[in-house]
């Protein structure tokens, strides 16, 4: 893992020496991280950049996301170009914000973006705003049938910094911002320090003062190794019943099976997407140059 850290640092420092434009430096840093992620993530996880959208009467568009990890097996983006894409939030496993240097202001902004994306998964009344099509068992000479199923599970959210404060300052900064943006949930923050990197996260279902984990060393290792598990937790676990009649082998009645991809997105939930009337003016993105991290 030390070689990976050295590679990321060398690429960051070399390209930073070629330009001082923060947008281009930020874009290059994202590219270096994406290249590494492709070596570690299973092929079912696609990697892109751009925006998330939610459907229904209260559909919204997210702020621009540096790295979007999406379902590459069972769904497709609504728009795709070489520069950026638009993904229905139902097909998104996770989002990674990339920062050249972690500072209090850009970390707070990441928390705010995290909260916005989480809120996209619910309507104002709290009802789920993600819609899937669940294929029902096939029957002879019967058209394929689907059942609509809702969800409010938000994509996993991560922050990656090429540099940042000391371990003590990072822990305090993370804790302070957690108190201010209390409903955000960061599934992993990785900062490359001079050694092996640092890693911390929010822990689920804890009291507010207990939500921030202890900082772990070997941060890049934790980030890369934990990422597939955290992303796969977005997929439902399906109980499979086992017929035991006539068998003398002791085995459980039910096995738990995690699916390999999301169900298909319910396109009727996005019926007004093509006209963009779904999105309120304040939620539409500014299609200008990207700002650097």
Tab-separated table of C-alpha atoms in Angstrom:
chain	number	residue	atom	x	y	z
A	1	UNK	CA	0.000	0.000	0.000
A	2	UNK	CA	2.987	2.290	0.523
A	3	UNK	CA	3.595	2.164	-3.235
A	4	UNK	CA	0.032	3.324	-3.935
A	5	UNK	CA	0.396	6.237	-1.528
A	6	UNK	CA	3.707	7.237	-3.084
A	7	UNK	CA	2.200	7.046	-6.566
A	8	UNK	CA	-0.744	9.284	-5.663
A	9	UNK	CA	1.534	11.820	-3.967
A	10	UNK	CA	4.005	11.925	-6.854
A	11	UNK	CA	1.245	12.399	-9.440
A	12	UNK	CA	-0.393	15.120	-7.348
A	13	UNK	CA	2.855	17.024	-6.769
A	14	UNK	CA	4.056	16.689	-10.372
A	15	UNK	CA	0.873	17.909	-12.022
A	16	UNK	CA	0.411	20.630	-9.389
A	17	UNK	CA	3.802	21.977	-10.451
A	18	UNK	CA	2.564	22.295	-14.056
A	19	UNK	CA	-0.460	24.486	-13.316
A	20	UNK	CA	-1.770	26.597	-10.471
A	21	UNK	CA	-5.371	26.543	-11.737
A	22	UNK	CA	-7.354	24.947	-8.884
A	23	UNK	CA	-10.003	23.487	-11.189
A	24	UNK	CA	-7.473	21.655	-13.353
A	25	UNK	CA	-5.456	20.472	-10.339
A	26	UNK	CA	-8.647	19.135	-8.767
A	27	UNK	CA	-9.676	17.394	-11.975
A	28	UNK	CA	-6.276	15.710	-12.327
A	29	UNK	CA	-6.375	14.536	-8.716
A	30	UNK	CA	-9.759	12.944	-9.375
A	31	UNK	CA	-8.336	11.203	-12.447
A	32	UNK	CA	-5.434	9.716	-10.468
A	33	UNK	CA	-7.799	8.362	-7.802
A	34	UNK	CA	-10.208	6.927	-10.401
A	35	UNK	CA	-7.318	5.070	-12.036
A	36	UNK	CA	-6.503	3.450	-8.706
A	37	UNK	CA	-10.131	2.643	-7.906
A	38	UNK	CA	-10.481	0.753	-11.194
A	39	UNK	CA	-7.722	-1.603	-10.013
A	40	UNK	CA	-9.483	-2.391	-6.732
A	41	UNK	CA	-13.246	-2.291	-7.376
A	42	UNK	CA	-15.083	-5.259	-8.940
A	43	UNK	CA	-16.306	-4.733	-12.506
A	44	UNK	CA	-19.954	-4.411	-11.423
A	45	UNK	CA	-19.103	-0.962	-10.038
A	46	UNK	CA	-18.981	1.653	-12.787
A	47	UNK	CA	-17.110	4.907	-12.152
A	48	UNK	CA	-18.246	8.255	-13.540
A	49	UNK	CA	-18.683	11.915	-12.692
A	50	UNK	CA	-21.530	14.400	-12.919
A	51	UNK	CA	-24.925	14.657	-11.258
A	52	UNK	CA	-27.583	12.578	-9.509
A	53	UNK	CA	-31.290	13.173	-10.090
A	54	UNK	CA	-34.352	12.016	-8.201
A	55	UNK	CA	-37.816	11.611	-9.716
A	56	UNK	CA	-41.394	12.201	-8.703
A	57	UNK	CA	-43.150	15.451	-7.887
A	58	UNK	CA	-40.243	16.593	-5.732
A	59	UNK	CA	-37.417	15.558	-8.055
A	60	UNK	CA	-34.125	17.347	-7.644
A	61	UNK	CA	-30.622	17.427	-9.066
A	62	UNK	CA	-27.562	17.095	-6.860
A	63	UNK	CA	-24.551	19.375	-6.790
A	64	UNK	CA	-21.810	18.231	-9.143
A	65	UNK	CA	-20.153	15.076	-7.819
A	66	UNK	CA	-16.446	14.384	-8.323
A	67	UNK	CA	-16.694	10.582	-8.475
A	68	UNK	CA	-19.930	8.603	-8.825
A	69	UNK	CA	-19.912	4.826	-8.371
A	70	UNK	CA	-22.886	3.310	-10.141
A	71	UNK	CA	-24.544	0.059	-11.194
A	72	UNK	CA	-22.771	-1.013	-14.391
A	73	UNK	CA	-24.804	-4.211	-14.824
A	74	UNK	CA	-28.510	-3.468	-14.795
A	75	UNK	CA	-29.087	0.262	-15.404
A	76	UNK	CA	-27.848	3.114	-17.590
A	77	UNK	CA	-27.427	6.876	-17.015
A	78	UNK	CA	-30.019	9.282	-18.409
A	79	UNK	CA	-27.278	11.269	-20.129
A	80	UNK	CA	-23.660	10.439	-20.841
A	81	UNK	CA	-20.803	12.347	-22.451
A	82	UNK	CA	-17.047	12.131	-22.158
A	83	UNK	CA	-17.133	15.017	-19.663
A	84	UNK	CA	-19.979	14.096	-17.293
A	85	UNK	CA	-23.127	12.029	-16.825
A	86	UNK	CA	-26.558	12.240	-15.200
A	87	UNK	CA	-27.585	9.244	-13.081
A	88	UNK	CA	-30.957	8.423	-11.507
A	89	UNK	CA	-30.196	8.123	-7.821
A	90	UNK	CA	-31.639	4.584	-7.757
A	91	UNK	CA	-28.603	3.245	-9.676
A	92	UNK	CA	-25.929	4.968	-7.574
A	93	UNK	CA	-23.896	3.032	-5.006
A	94	UNK	CA	-21.849	5.922	-3.716
A	95	UNK	CA	-20.259	9.335	-4.182
A	96	UNK	CA	-16.664	10.362	-3.454
A	97	UNK	CA	-15.664	14.001	-3.037
A	98	UNK	CA	-11.977	14.589	-3.780
A	99	UNK	CA	-10.062	17.423	-2.112
A	100	UNK	CA	-6.508	18.520	-2.815
A	101	UNK	CA	-6.248	19.596	0.832
A	102	UNK	CA	-8.859	18.960	3.509
A	103	UNK	CA	-9.828	22.241	5.173
A	104	UNK	CA	-12.677	23.185	7.447
A	105	UNK	CA	-14.645	25.037	4.774
A	106	UNK	CA	-14.421	22.388	2.038
A	107	UNK	CA	-15.099	19.569	4.496
A	108	UNK	CA	-18.213	21.361	5.721
A	109	UNK	CA	-19.267	21.811	2.100
A	110	UNK	CA	-18.827	18.057	1.571
A	111	UNK	CA	-21.066	17.360	4.579
A	112	UNK	CA	-23.692	19.739	3.145
A	113	UNK	CA	-23.599	17.963	-0.223
A	114	UNK	CA	-23.895	14.628	1.567
A	115	UNK	CA	-27.016	15.811	3.392
A	116	UNK	CA	-28.536	17.149	0.167
A	117	UNK	CA	-28.069	13.778	-1.553
A	118	UNK	CA	-29.561	11.936	1.427
A	119	UNK	CA	-32.611	14.212	1.339
A	120	UNK	CA	-33.114	13.446	-2.361
A	121	UNK	CA	-34.113	9.914	-1.348
A	122	UNK	CA	-37.192	11.067	0.567
A	123	UNK	CA	-40.168	13.301	-0.118
A	124	UNK	CA	-40.863	16.258	2.203
A	125	UNK	CA	-43.379	14.097	4.080
A	126	UNK	CA	-40.707	11.445	4.717
A	127	UNK	CA	-42.029	8.913	2.176
A	128	UNK	CA	-39.421	7.032	0.080
A	129	UNK	CA	-38.576	8.715	-3.222
A	130	UNK	CA	-36.557	5.977	-4.916
A	131	UNK	CA	-38.579	3.635	-7.147
A	132	UNK	CA	-37.559	0.257	-8.584
A	133	UNK	CA	-39.185	-2.419	-10.746
A	134	UNK	CA	-39.050	-5.884	-9.176
A	135	UNK	CA	-39.555	-8.650	-11.738
A	136	UNK	CA	-42.144	-11.192	-10.611
A	137	UNK	CA	-41.716	-14.946	-11.234
A	138	UNK	CA	-42.313	-15.878	-14.862
A	139	UNK	CA	-45.439	-17.788	-15.819
A	140	UNK	CA	-46.075	-19.815	-18.968
A	141	UNK	CA	-47.546	-17.753	-21.836
A	142	UNK	CA	-47.752	-14.678	-19.641
A	143	UNK	CA	-45.969	-11.362	-20.313
A	144	UNK	CA	-43.203	-10.409	-17.925
A	145	UNK	CA	-44.695	-8.640	-14.908
A	146	UNK	CA	-43.128	-6.177	-12.492
A	147	UNK	CA	-43.938	-4.914	-9.043
A	148	UNK	CA	-43.037	-1.359	-8.077
A	149	UNK	CA	-40.975	-1.138	-4.905
A	150	UNK	CA	-39.899	2.035	-3.097
A	151	UNK	CA	-36.719	2.718	-1.133
A	152	UNK	CA	-35.228	5.620	0.779
A	153	UNK	CA	-31.707	4.211	1.239
A	154	UNK	CA	-29.201	6.955	0.319
A	155	UNK	CA	-25.966	6.331	-1.604
A	156	UNK	CA	-22.804	5.864	0.459
A	157	UNK	CA	-20.748	9.038	0.773
A	158	UNK	CA	-16.960	9.339	1.055
A	159	UNK	CA	-14.367	12.106	1.144
A	160	UNK	CA	-10.794	11.663	-0.074
A	161	UNK	CA	-8.075	14.215	0.634
A	162	UNK	CA	-4.560	14.279	-0.790
A	163	UNK	CA	-3.504	16.377	2.174
A	164	UNK	CA	-4.960	17.721	5.372
A	165	UNK	CA	-4.439	18.654	9.001
A	166	UNK	CA	-2.710	16.621	11.678
A	167	UNK	CA	-4.476	13.653	13.235
A	168	UNK	CA	-5.676	15.599	16.283
A	169	UNK	CA	-6.879	18.574	14.239
A	170	UNK	CA	-8.622	16.331	11.728
A	171	UNK	CA	-10.547	14.523	14.471
A	172	UNK	CA	-11.665	17.820	16.039
A	173	UNK	CA	-12.621	19.299	12.659
A	174	UNK	CA	-14.682	16.219	11.767
A	175	UNK	CA	-16.398	16.231	15.168
A	176	UNK	CA	-17.213	19.970	15.012
A	177	UNK	CA	-18.727	19.758	11.546
A	178	UNK	CA	-20.693	16.645	12.542
A	179	UNK	CA	-22.401	18.731	15.236
A	180	UNK	CA	-23.243	21.479	12.742
A	181	UNK	CA	-24.475	19.224	9.905
A	182	UNK	CA	-25.829	16.515	12.168
A	183	UNK	CA	-27.863	14.496	9.655
A	184	UNK	CA	-25.021	14.006	7.175
A	185	UNK	CA	-23.413	10.565	7.224
A	186	UNK	CA	-19.891	10.115	5.854
A	187	UNK	CA	-19.078	6.434	5.337
A	188	UNK	CA	-15.363	7.109	5.103
A	189	UNK	CA	-12.885	10.003	5.125
A	190	UNK	CA	-9.368	9.202	3.921
A	191	UNK	CA	-6.514	11.698	4.152
A	192	UNK	CA	-3.035	10.917	2.863
A	193	UNK	CA	-0.531	12.014	5.484
A	194	UNK	CA	3.227	11.558	5.459
A	195	UNK	CA	2.948	7.963	6.643
A	196	UNK	CA	0.194	5.521	5.699
A	197	UNK	CA	-2.847	7.783	5.590
A	198	UNK	CA	-5.671	8.366	8.078
A	199	UNK	CA	-9.234	7.049	8.038
A	200	UNK	CA	-12.345	7.873	10.067
A	201	UNK	CA	-16.091	7.679	9.550
A	202	UNK	CA	-19.519	8.149	11.019
A	203	UNK	CA	-20.878	5.144	12.888
A	204	UNK	CA	-24.556	4.383	12.349
A	205	UNK	CA	-27.252	4.336	15.014
A	206	UNK	CA	-25.149	6.039	17.680
A	207	UNK	CA	-25.871	9.006	19.895
A	208	UNK	CA	-24.724	12.293	18.307
A	209	UNK	CA	-21.691	12.578	20.577
A	210	UNK	CA	-20.655	8.985	19.754
A	211	UNK	CA	-21.045	9.047	15.956
A	212	UNK	CA	-17.424	9.810	15.018
A	213	UNK	CA	-15.136	6.783	14.965
A	214	UNK	CA	-11.598	6.702	16.241
A	215	UNK	CA	-8.993	7.586	13.620
A	216	UNK	CA	-7.309	4.575	12.039
A	217	UNK	CA	-3.845	4.529	10.573
A	218	UNK	CA	-3.178	2.770	7.239
A	219	UNK	CA	-5.941	5.012	5.970
A	220	UNK	CA	-5.605	4.288	2.259
A	221	UNK	CA	-5.677	0.537	2.938
A	222	UNK	CA	-8.864	0.882	5.002
A	223	UNK	CA	-10.431	3.111	2.334
A	224	UNK	CA	-9.733	0.744	-0.572
A	225	UNK	CA	-10.528	-2.475	1.311
A	226	UNK	CA	-13.733	-1.211	2.957
A	227	UNK	CA	-15.116	0.464	-0.163
A	228	UNK	CA	-16.582	-2.655	-1.888
A	229	UNK	CA	-18.266	-3.760	1.350
A	230	UNK	CA	-19.787	-0.343	2.034
A	231	UNK	CA	-21.001	-0.023	-1.552
A	232	UNK	CA	-22.466	-3.538	-1.644
A	233	UNK	CA	-24.461	-2.782	1.512
A	234	UNK	CA	-26.750	-0.753	-0.772
A	235	UNK	CA	-28.059	-4.007	-2.273
A	236	UNK	CA	-30.918	-5.903	-0.606
A	237	UNK	CA	-30.342	-9.260	1.058
A	238	UNK	CA	-32.856	-11.828	-0.167
A	239	UNK	CA	-33.800	-14.866	1.974
A	240	UNK	CA	-33.757	-18.116	-0.018
A	241	UNK	CA	-35.868	-20.978	1.321
A	242	UNK	CA	-34.387	-24.479	1.118
A	243	UNK	CA	-36.440	-27.632	0.651
A	244	UNK	CA	-35.265	-30.200	3.245
A	245	UNK	CA	-37.569	-33.131	2.538
A	246	UNK	CA	-35.785	-36.427	2.022
A	247	UNK	CA	-32.386	-35.106	3.075
A	248	UNK	CA	-30.455	-36.374	6.088
A	249	UNK	CA	-27.956	-33.495	5.901
A	250	UNK	CA	-28.393	-30.882	8.594
A	251	UNK	CA	-28.680	-27.425	7.045
A	252	UNK	CA	-30.550	-24.198	7.716
A	253	UNK	CA	-34.037	-23.574	6.352
A	254	UNK	CA	-33.012	-20.226	4.882
A	255	UNK	CA	-29.897	-18.847	3.253
A	256	UNK	CA	-29.315	-15.119	2.862
A	257	UNK	CA	-28.271	-14.029	-0.626
A	258	UNK	CA	-27.090	-10.546	-1.583
A	259	UNK	CA	-27.969	-9.571	-5.132
A	260	UNK	CA	-25.288	-8.501	-7.624
A	261	UNK	CA	-26.984	-5.343	-8.919
A	262	UNK	CA	-29.865	-2.965	-8.338
A	263	UNK	CA	-33.297	-3.698	-9.747
A	264	UNK	CA	-34.242	-1.652	-12.779
A	265	UNK	CA	-35.158	1.974	-12.237
A	266	UNK	CA	-38.883	2.700	-12.548
A	267	UNK	CA	-38.839	5.096	-15.507
A	268	UNK	CA	-42.423	6.215	-14.893
A	269	UNK	CA	-41.101	7.855	-11.738
A	270	UNK	CA	-39.073	10.091	-14.084
A	271	UNK	CA	-41.821	10.780	-16.637
A	272	UNK	CA	-41.217	14.535	-16.609
A	273	UNK	CA	-37.433	14.292	-16.688
A	274	UNK	CA	-37.080	14.984	-20.408
A	275	UNK	CA	-38.774	18.361	-20.040
A	276	UNK	CA	-36.700	19.267	-16.926
A	277	UNK	CA	-39.922	20.507	-15.320
A	278	UNK	CA	-39.277	18.083	-12.469
A	279	UNK	CA	-36.473	20.244	-11.120
A	280	UNK	CA	-37.091	23.539	-9.410
A	281	UNK	CA	-34.936	26.439	-10.706
A	282	UNK	CA	-32.906	26.625	-7.527
A	283	UNK	CA	-31.886	22.983	-7.797
A	284	UNK	CA	-30.573	23.039	-11.364
A	285	UNK	CA	-26.783	23.026	-11.663
A	286	UNK	CA	-24.667	25.778	-13.117
A	287	UNK	CA	-23.165	24.303	-16.248
A	288	UNK	CA	-19.923	26.233	-15.846
A	289	UNK	CA	-16.288	25.241	-15.239
A	290	UNK	CA	-15.717	23.060	-12.219
A	291	UNK	CA	-14.123	24.437	-9.110
A	292	UNK	CA	-11.118	22.641	-7.711
A	293	UNK	CA	-11.062	20.769	-4.424
